[in-house]
Short mmCIF file of C-alpha atoms and ligand atoms in Angstrom, two decimals:
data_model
loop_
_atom_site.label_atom_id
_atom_site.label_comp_id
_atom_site.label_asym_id
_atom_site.label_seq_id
_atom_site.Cartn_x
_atom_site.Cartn_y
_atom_site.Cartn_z
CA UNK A 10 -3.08 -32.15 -26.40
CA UNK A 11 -4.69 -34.31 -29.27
CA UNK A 12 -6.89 -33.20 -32.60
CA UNK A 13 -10.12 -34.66 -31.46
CA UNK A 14 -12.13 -33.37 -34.66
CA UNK A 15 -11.47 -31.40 -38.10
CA UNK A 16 -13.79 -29.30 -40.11
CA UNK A 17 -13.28 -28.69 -43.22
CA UNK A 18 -16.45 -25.78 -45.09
CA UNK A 19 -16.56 -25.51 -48.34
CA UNK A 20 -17.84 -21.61 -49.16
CA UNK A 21 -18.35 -19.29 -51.64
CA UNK A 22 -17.06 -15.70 -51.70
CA UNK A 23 -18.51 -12.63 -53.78
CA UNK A 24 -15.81 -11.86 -56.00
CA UNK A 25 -14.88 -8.68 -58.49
CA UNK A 26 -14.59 -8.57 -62.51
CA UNK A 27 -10.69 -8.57 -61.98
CA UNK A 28 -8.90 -9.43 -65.31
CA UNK A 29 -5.87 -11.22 -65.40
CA UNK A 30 -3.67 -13.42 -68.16
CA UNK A 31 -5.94 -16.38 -68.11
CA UNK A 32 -9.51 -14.39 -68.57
CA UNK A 33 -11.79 -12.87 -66.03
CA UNK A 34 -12.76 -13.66 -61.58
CA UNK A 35 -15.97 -15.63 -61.65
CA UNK A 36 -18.42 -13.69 -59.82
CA UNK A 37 -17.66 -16.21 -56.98
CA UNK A 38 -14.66 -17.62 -55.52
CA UNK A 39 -14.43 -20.83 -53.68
CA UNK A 40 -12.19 -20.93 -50.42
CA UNK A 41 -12.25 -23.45 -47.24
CA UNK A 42 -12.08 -22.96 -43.60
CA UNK A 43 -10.61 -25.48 -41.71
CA UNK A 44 -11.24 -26.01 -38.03
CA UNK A 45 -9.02 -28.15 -35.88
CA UNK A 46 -10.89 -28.81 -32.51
CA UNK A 47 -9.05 -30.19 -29.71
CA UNK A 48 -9.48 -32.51 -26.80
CA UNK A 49 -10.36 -29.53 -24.51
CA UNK A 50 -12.78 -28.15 -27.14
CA UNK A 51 -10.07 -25.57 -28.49
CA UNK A 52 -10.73 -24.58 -31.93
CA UNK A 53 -7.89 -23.49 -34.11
CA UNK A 54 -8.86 -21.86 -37.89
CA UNK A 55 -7.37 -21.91 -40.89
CA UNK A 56 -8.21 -21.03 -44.76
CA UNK A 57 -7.06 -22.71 -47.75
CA UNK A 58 -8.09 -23.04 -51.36
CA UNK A 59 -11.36 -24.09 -51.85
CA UNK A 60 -11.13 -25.95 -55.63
CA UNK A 61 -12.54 -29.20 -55.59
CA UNK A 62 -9.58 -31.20 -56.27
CA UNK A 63 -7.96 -28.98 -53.36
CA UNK A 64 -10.98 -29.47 -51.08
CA UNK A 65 -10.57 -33.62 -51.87
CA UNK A 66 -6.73 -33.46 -50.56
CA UNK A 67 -7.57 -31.49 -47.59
CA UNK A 68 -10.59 -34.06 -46.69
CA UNK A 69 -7.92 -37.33 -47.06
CA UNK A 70 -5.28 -35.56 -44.24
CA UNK A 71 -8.40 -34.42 -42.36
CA UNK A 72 -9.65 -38.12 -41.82
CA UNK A 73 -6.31 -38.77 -40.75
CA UNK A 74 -5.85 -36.28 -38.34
CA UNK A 75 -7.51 -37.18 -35.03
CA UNK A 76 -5.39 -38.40 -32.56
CA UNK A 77 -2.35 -36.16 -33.88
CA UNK A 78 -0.84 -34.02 -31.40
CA UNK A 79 -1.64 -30.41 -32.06
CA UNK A 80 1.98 -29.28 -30.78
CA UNK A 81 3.54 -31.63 -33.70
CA UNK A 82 3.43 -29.91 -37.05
CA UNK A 83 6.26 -31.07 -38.08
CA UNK A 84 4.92 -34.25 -37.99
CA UNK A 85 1.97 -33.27 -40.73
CA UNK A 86 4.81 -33.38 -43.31
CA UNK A 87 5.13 -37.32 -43.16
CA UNK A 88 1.36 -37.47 -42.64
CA UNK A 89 0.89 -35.37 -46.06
CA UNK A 90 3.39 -38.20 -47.42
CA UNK A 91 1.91 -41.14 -46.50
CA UNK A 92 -1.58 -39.73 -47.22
CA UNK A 93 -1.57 -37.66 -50.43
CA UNK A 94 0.27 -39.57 -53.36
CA UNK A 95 0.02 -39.73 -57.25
CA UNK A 96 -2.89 -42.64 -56.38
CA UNK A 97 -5.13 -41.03 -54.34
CA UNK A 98 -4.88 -37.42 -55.64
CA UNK A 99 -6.76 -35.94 -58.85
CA UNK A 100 -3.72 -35.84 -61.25
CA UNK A 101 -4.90 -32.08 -62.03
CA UNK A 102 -3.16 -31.50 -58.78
CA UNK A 103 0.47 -32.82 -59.67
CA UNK A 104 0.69 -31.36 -63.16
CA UNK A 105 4.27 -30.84 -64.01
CA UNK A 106 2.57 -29.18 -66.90
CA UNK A 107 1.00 -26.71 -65.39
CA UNK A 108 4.76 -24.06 -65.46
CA UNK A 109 2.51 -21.65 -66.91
CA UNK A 110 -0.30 -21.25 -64.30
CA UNK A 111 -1.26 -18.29 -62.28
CA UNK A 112 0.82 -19.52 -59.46
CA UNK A 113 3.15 -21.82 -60.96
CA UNK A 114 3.83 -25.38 -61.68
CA UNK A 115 1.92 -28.09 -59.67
CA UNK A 116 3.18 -31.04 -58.08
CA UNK A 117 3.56 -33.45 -55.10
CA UNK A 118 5.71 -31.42 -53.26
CA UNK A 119 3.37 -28.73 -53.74
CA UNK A 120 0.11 -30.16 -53.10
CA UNK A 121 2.13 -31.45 -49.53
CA UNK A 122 2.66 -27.80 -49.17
CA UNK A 123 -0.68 -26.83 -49.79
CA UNK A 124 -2.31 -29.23 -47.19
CA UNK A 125 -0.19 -29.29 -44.36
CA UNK A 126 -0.54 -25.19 -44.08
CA UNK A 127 -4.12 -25.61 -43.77
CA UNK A 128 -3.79 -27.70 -40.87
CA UNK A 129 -0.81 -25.97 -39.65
CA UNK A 130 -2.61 -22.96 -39.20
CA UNK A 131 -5.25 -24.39 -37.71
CA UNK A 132 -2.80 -26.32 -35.34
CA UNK A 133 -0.99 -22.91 -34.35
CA UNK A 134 -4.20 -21.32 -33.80
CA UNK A 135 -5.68 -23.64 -31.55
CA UNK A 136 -1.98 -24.26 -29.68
CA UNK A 137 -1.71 -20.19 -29.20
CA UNK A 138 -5.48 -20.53 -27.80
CA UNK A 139 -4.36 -23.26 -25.34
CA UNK A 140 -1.43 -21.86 -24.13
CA UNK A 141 -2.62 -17.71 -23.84
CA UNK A 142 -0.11 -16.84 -26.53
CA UNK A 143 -0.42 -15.03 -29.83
CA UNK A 144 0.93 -17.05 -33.32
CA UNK A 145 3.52 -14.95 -33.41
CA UNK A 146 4.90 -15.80 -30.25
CA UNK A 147 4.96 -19.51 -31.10
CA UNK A 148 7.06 -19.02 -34.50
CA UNK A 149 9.57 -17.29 -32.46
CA UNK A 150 8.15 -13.67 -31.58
CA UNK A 151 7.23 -10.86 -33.88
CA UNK A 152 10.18 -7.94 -35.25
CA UNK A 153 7.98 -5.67 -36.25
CA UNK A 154 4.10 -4.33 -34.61
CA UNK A 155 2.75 -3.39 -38.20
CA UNK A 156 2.87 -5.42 -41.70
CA UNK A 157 3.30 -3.44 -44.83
CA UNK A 158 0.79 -4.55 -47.59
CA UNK A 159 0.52 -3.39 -51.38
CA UNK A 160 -2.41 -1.81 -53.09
CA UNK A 161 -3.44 -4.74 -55.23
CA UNK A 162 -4.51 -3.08 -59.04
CA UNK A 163 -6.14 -4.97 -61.49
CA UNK A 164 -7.64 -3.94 -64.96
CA UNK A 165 -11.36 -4.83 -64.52
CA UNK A 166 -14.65 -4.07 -65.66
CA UNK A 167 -17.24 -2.30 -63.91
CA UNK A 168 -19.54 -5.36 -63.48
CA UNK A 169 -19.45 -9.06 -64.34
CA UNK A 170 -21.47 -10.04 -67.62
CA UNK A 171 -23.28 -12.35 -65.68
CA UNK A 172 -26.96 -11.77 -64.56
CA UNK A 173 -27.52 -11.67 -60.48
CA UNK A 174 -23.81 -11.31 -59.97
CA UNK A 175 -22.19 -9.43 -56.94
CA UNK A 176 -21.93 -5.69 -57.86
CA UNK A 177 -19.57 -3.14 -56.51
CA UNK A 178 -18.79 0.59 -56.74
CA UNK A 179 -15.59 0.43 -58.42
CA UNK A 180 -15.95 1.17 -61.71
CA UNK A 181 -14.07 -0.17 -64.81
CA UNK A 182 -10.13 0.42 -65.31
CA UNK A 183 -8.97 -0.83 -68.49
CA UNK A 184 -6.40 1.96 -69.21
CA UNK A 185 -3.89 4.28 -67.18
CA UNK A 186 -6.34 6.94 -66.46
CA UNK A 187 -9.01 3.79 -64.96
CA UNK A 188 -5.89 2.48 -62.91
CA UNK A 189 -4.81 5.34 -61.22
CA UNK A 190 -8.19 6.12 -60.24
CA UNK A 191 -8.34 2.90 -58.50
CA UNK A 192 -4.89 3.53 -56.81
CA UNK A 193 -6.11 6.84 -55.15
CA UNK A 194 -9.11 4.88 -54.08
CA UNK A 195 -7.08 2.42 -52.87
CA UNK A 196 -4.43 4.42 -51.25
CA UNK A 197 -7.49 7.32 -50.17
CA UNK A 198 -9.17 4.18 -47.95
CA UNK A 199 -5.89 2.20 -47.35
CA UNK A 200 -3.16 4.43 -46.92
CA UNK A 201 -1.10 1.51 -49.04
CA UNK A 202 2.06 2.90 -49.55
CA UNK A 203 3.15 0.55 -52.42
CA UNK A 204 1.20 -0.28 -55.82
CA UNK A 205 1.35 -3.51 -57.42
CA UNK A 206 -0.50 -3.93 -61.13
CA UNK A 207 -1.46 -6.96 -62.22
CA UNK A 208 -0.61 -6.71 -65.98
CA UNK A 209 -0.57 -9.52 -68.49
CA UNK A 210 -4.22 -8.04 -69.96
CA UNK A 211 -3.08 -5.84 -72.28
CA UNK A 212 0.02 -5.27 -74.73
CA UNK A 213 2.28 -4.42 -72.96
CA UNK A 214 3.16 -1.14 -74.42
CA UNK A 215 -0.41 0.15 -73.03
CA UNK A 216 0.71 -1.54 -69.21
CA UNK A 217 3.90 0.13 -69.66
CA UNK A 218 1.98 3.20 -69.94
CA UNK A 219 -0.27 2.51 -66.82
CA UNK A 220 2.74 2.05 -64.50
CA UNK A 221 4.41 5.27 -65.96
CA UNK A 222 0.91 6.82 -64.99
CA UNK A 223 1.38 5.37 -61.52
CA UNK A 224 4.36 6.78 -60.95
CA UNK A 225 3.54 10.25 -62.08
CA UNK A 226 0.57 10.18 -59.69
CA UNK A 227 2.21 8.60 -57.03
CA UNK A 228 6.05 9.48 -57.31
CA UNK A 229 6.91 8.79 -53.40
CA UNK A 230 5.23 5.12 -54.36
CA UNK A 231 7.30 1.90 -55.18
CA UNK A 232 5.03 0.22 -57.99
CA UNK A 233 5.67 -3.42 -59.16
CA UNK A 234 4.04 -4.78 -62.68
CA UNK A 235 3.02 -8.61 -62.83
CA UNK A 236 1.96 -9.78 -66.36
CA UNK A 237 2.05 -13.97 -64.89
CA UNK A 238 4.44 -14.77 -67.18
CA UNK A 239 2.71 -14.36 -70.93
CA UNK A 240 5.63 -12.33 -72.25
CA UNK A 241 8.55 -13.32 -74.16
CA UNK A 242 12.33 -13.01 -73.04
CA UNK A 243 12.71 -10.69 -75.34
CA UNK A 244 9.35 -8.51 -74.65
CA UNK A 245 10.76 -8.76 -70.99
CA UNK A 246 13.87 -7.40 -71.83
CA UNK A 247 12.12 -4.64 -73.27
CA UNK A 248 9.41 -3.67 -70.90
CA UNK A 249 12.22 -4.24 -68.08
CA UNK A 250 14.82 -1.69 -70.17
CA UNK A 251 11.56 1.00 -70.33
CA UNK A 252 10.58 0.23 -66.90
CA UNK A 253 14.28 0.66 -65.58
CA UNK A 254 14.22 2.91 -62.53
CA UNK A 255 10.43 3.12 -62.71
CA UNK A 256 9.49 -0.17 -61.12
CA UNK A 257 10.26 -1.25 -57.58
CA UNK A 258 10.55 -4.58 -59.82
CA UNK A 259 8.99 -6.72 -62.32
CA UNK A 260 7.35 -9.81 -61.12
CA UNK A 261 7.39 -13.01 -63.15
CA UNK A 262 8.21 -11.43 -67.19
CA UNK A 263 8.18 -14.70 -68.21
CA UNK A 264 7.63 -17.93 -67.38
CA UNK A 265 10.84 -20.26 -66.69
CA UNK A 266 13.99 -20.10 -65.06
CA UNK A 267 16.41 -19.83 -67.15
CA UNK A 268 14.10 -16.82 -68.87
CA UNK A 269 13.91 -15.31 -65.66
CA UNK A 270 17.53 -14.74 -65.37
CA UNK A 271 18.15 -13.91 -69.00
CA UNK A 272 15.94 -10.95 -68.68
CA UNK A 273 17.77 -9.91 -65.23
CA UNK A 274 21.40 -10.34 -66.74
CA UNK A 275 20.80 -7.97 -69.85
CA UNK A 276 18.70 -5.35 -68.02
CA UNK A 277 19.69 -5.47 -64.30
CA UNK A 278 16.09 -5.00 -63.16
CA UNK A 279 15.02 -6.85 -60.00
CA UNK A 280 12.91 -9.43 -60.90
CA UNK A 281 10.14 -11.38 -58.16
CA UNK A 282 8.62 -14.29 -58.38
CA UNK A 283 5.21 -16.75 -57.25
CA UNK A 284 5.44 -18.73 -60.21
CA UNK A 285 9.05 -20.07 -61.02
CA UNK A 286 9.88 -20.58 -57.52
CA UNK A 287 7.20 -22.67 -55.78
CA UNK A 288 8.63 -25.50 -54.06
CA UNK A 289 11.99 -25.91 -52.41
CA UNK A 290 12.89 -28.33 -55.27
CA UNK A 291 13.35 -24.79 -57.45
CA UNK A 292 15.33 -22.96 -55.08
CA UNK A 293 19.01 -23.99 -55.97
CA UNK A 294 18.47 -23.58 -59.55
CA UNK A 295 16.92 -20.58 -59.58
CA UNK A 296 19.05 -18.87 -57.28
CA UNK A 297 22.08 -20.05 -58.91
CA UNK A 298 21.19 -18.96 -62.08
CA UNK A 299 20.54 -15.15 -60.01
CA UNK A 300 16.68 -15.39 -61.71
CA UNK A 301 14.91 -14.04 -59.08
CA UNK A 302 15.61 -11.22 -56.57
CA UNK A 303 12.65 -11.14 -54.71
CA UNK A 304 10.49 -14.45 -53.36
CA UNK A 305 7.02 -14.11 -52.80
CA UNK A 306 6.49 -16.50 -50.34
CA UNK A 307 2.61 -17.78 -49.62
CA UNK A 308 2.24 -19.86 -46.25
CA UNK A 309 -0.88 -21.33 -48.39
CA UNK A 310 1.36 -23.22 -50.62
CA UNK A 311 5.11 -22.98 -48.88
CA UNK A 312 3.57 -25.42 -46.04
CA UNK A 313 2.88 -22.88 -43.31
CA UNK A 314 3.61 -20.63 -41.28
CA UNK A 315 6.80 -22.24 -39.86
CA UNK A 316 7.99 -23.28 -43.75
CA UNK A 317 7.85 -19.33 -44.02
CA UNK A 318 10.33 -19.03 -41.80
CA UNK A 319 12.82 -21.57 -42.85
CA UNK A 320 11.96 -20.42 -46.74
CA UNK A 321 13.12 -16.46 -45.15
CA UNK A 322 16.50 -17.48 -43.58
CA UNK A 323 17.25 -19.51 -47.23
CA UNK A 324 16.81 -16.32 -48.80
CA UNK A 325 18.57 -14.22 -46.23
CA UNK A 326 21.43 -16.59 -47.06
CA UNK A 327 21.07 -16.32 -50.65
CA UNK A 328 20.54 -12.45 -50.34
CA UNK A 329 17.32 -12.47 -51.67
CA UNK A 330 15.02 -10.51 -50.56
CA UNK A 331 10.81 -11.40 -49.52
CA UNK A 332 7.37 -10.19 -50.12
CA UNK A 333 4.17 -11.88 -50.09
CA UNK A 334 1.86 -13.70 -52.45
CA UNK A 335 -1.53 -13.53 -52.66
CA UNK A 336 -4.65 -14.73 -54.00
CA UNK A 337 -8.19 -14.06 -53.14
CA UNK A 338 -8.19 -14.48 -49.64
CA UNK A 339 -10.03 -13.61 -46.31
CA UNK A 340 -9.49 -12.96 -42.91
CA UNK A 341 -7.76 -15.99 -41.22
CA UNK A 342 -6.30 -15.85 -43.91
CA UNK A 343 -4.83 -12.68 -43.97
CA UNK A 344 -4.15 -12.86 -40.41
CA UNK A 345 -1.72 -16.00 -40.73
CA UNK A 346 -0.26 -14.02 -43.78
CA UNK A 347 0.32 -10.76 -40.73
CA UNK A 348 1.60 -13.54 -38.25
CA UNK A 349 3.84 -14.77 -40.47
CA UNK A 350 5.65 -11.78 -41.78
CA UNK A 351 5.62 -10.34 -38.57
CA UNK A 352 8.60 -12.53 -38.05
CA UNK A 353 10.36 -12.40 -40.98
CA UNK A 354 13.68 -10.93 -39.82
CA UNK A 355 15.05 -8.46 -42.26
CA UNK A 356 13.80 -6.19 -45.12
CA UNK A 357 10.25 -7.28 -46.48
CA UNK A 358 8.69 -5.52 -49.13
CA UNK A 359 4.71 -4.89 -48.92
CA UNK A 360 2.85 -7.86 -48.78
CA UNK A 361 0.70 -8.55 -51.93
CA UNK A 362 -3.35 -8.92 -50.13
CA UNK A 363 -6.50 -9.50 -52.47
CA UNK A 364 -8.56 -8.41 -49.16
CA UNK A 365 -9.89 -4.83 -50.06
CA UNK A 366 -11.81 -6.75 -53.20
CA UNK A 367 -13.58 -9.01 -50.70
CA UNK A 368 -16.75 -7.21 -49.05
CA UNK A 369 -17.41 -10.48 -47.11
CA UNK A 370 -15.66 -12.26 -44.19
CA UNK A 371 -15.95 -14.72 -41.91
CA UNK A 372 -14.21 -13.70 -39.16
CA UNK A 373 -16.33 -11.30 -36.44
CA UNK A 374 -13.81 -8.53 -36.57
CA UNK A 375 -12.38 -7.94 -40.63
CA UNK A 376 -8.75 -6.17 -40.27
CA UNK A 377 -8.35 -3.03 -41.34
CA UNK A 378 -5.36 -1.13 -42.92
CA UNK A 379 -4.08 1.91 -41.44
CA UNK A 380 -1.50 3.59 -43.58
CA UNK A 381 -1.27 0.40 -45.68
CA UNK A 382 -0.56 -2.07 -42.66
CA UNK A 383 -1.99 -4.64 -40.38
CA UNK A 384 -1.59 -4.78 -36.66
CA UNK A 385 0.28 -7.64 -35.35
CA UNK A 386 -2.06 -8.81 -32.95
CA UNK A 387 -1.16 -9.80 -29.59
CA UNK A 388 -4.51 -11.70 -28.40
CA UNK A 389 -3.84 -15.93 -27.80
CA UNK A 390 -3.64 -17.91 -31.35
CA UNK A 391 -4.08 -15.98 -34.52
CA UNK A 392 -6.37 -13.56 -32.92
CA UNK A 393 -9.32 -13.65 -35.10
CA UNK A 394 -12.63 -15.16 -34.37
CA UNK A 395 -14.73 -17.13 -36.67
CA UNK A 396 -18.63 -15.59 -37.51
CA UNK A 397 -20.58 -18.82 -37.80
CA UNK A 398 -23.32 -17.06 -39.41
CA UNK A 399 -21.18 -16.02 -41.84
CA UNK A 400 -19.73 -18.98 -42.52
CA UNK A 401 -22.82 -20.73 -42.58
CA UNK A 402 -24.38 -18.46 -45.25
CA UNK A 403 -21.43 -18.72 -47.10
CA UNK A 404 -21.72 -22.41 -47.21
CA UNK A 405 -25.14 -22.60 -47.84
CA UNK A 406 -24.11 -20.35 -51.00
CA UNK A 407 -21.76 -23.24 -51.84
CA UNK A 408 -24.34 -26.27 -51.51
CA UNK A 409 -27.01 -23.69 -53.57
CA UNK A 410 -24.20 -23.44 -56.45
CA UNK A 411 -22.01 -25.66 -58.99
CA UNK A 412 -19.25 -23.55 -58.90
CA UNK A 413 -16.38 -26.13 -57.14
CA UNK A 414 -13.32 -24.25 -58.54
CA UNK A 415 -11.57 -21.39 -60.17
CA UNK A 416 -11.86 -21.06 -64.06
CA UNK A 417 -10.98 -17.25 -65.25
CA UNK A 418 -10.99 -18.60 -68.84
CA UNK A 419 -14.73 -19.81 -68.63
CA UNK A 420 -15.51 -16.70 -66.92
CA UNK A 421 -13.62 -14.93 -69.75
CA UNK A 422 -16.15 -16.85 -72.45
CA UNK A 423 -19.41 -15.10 -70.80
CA UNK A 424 -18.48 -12.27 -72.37
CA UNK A 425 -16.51 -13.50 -75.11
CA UNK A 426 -17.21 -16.93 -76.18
CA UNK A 427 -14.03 -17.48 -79.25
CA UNK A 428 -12.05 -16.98 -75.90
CA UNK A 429 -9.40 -19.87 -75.06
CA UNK A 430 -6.38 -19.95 -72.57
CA UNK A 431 -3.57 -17.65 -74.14
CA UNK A 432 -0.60 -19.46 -75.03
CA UNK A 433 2.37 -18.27 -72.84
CA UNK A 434 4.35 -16.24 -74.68
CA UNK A 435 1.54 -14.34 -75.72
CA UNK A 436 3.89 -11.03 -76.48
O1 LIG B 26 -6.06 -12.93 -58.60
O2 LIG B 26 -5.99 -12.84 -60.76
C1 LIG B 26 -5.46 -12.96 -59.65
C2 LIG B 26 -3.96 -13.10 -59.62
O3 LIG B 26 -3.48 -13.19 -60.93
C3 LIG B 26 -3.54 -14.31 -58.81
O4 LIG B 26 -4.22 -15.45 -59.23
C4 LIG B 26 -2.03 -14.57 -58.88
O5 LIG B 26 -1.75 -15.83 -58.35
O6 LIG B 26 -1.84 -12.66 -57.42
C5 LIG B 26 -1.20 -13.66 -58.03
C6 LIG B 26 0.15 -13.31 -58.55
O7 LIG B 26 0.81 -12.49 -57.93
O8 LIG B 26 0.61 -13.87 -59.53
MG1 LIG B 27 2.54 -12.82 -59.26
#
């Protein structure tokens, strides 16, 4: 059962006015959907960044990949290796100095990561189609029907400050009241039974305020608070001392290792992670050094669906425990992320998922949440079929557009043009 064609689509997806560390989401996002056809005319899907230094690395395996068995993943890892190296990659991709990044430090082993779970995916998909069984199945068989996500909050404003940009009914949030009118909408439509803010906006004394805000509103709710990293060690070790008992936990105070854990030893408070855990290289130092509690793995980066699994069981080991990372994302996406944790033995806190800030798709049937979860689906490969109309229009919007890659801090300067990239620490 050999590849006998790839795909890879470049598109373009409407995006909100979230607000983060770095700036502002452009009013579009780029993503790609990859589409691993077989011999027998199988297609398998997958969905991967869509920046176009990611796009270029995805291309190189592609051309490589006809011929490959689709039952030999495992085999995408040397592939990746032989294929992707400091010469034939834009160096923006391995970045060792990049520790301070949304989601974490770039490198080789990284960037391997990132490509083979595109094709993975696809590979699993397409396999599952073949054979009459779900994903799921083929990573071992789900332990649980339904997977917990988090209502994703952001600070945003109610509308982008550029002209013709996607709109939305959401409103603005840019203080406790704002958030906590977003988390009843969320939770009203959702049922999510978690909240997760994404701080790092504002000082933190006012996001120390939104959480306590959250909790008074929802006091049955675990809520997590993730400022990327811009505070000191010390500013963590405050915000985690107020936050004590309040949050579930705190996710990424600082940026660093070794900051990580100093902030755990003198306040005790879990801490997660998607930034200074990213590669396996990180795991023995960070665990060691007891810096993070919680991972939050992301197949997108990890190297699949498969690397989720073997990331889980070195946690289990370690007794760490595992939630999800996410980015803006859409449905294959979001499906791999369900097939995934679906087999994640052991406790898994609620997945982060950008989805409910998406309003398009390309897949014919979007999930839906129902008290906070997906449905593990049982139908052959990931279960999700692609809407080529969609996809097409959402291509055509990339070819139409010279947006090729994320850049909150540009987005940021519409509206403010003195703005530049906050150091890290910032407080
Ligand atoms: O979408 O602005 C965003 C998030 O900040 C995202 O880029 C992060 O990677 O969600 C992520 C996180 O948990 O750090
Ligand atoms: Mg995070």
């Amino acid at each position: 059962m050999l590849v006998s064609e790839v795909r890879v689509t470049p598109i373009l997806i409407a995006d909100a006015p979230l607000l983060n560390r770095h700036g502002v989401h452009q009013p579009y996002a780029t993503r790609c959907v990859v589409e691993v056809v077989t011999e027998a005319g199988v297609v398998g899907l997958g969905e991967s960044y869509g920046d176009q230094e990611y796009l270029a690395a995805i291309r190189l395996l592609a051309e490589h990949l006809p011929g490959h068995p689709v039952t030999a993943a495992n085999r995408l890892w040397d592939l990746a290796a032989e294929v992707l190296r400091p010469d034939t990659v834009d160096p923006r991709l391995i970045d060792e100095q990049s520790a301070g990044w949304l989601f974490g430090r770039a490198n080789l082993s990284r960037l391997h990561g990132i490509v083979v779970a595109a094709f993975e995916v696809a590979m699993l998909d397409a396999l599952g189609r073949t054979v009459g069984l779900p994903v799921h199945a083929l990573l071992g068989g789900k332990v649980r029907d339904r997977v917990d996500y988090a209502a994703y909050l952001f600070y945003r404003w109610d509308e982008h400050p550029t002209p013709h940009a996607p709109t939305d009914d959401w409103g603005a949030a840019l203080d406790p009241a704002g958030v906590v009118r977003q988390a009843e909408r969320m939770v009203g439509e959702h049922g999510f039974r978690s909240l997760k803010l994404k701080g790092g906006v504002f000082p933190p004394e006012e996001e120390i305020a939104a959480v306590e805000a959250l909790r008074d509103a929802f006091p049955d709710l675990p809520v997590r608070l993730d400022p990327n990293g811009i505070w000191s060690t010390e500013t963590g070790v405050r915000v985690a001392d107020k936050l004590r008992g309040v949050v579930e936990y705190l996710e990424d105070p600082c940026v660093g290792t070794p900051e990580m854990a100093e902030v755990h030893r003198r306040t005790g408070v879990p801490l997660a992670t998607n930034m200074c855990v990213t590669t396996p290289e990180d795991i023995p130092e960070a665990f060691a050094a007891d810096a993070v509690q919680i991972l939050l793995c992301d197949h997108h980066f990890w190297g699949g669906l498969l690397a989720t699994q073997r990331l889980a069981a070195i946690c289990g080991t370690y007794g760490v425990g595992l939630s999800m990372h996410s980015n803006t994302h859409l449905g294959i996406s979001l499906a791999a992320m369900t097939h995934a944790a679906a087999c994640v033995r052991g406790e898994l806190h609620a997945c982060d998922t950008h989805r409910p800030w998406q309003t398009e798709d390309v897949v014919t049937r979007p999930h839906r949440f129902a008290g906070g979860a997906v449905t593990v689906l049982d139908e052959p490969g990931l279960g999700v079929e692609l809407d080529r109309d969609a996809l097409g229009s959402l291509h055509e919007r990339w070819i139409n557009s010279d947006v090729r890659g994320r850049d909150d801090v540009a987005a940021m300067r519409v509206a403010d043009p003195e703005w530049t990239m906050p150091p890290a620490p910032r407080w």
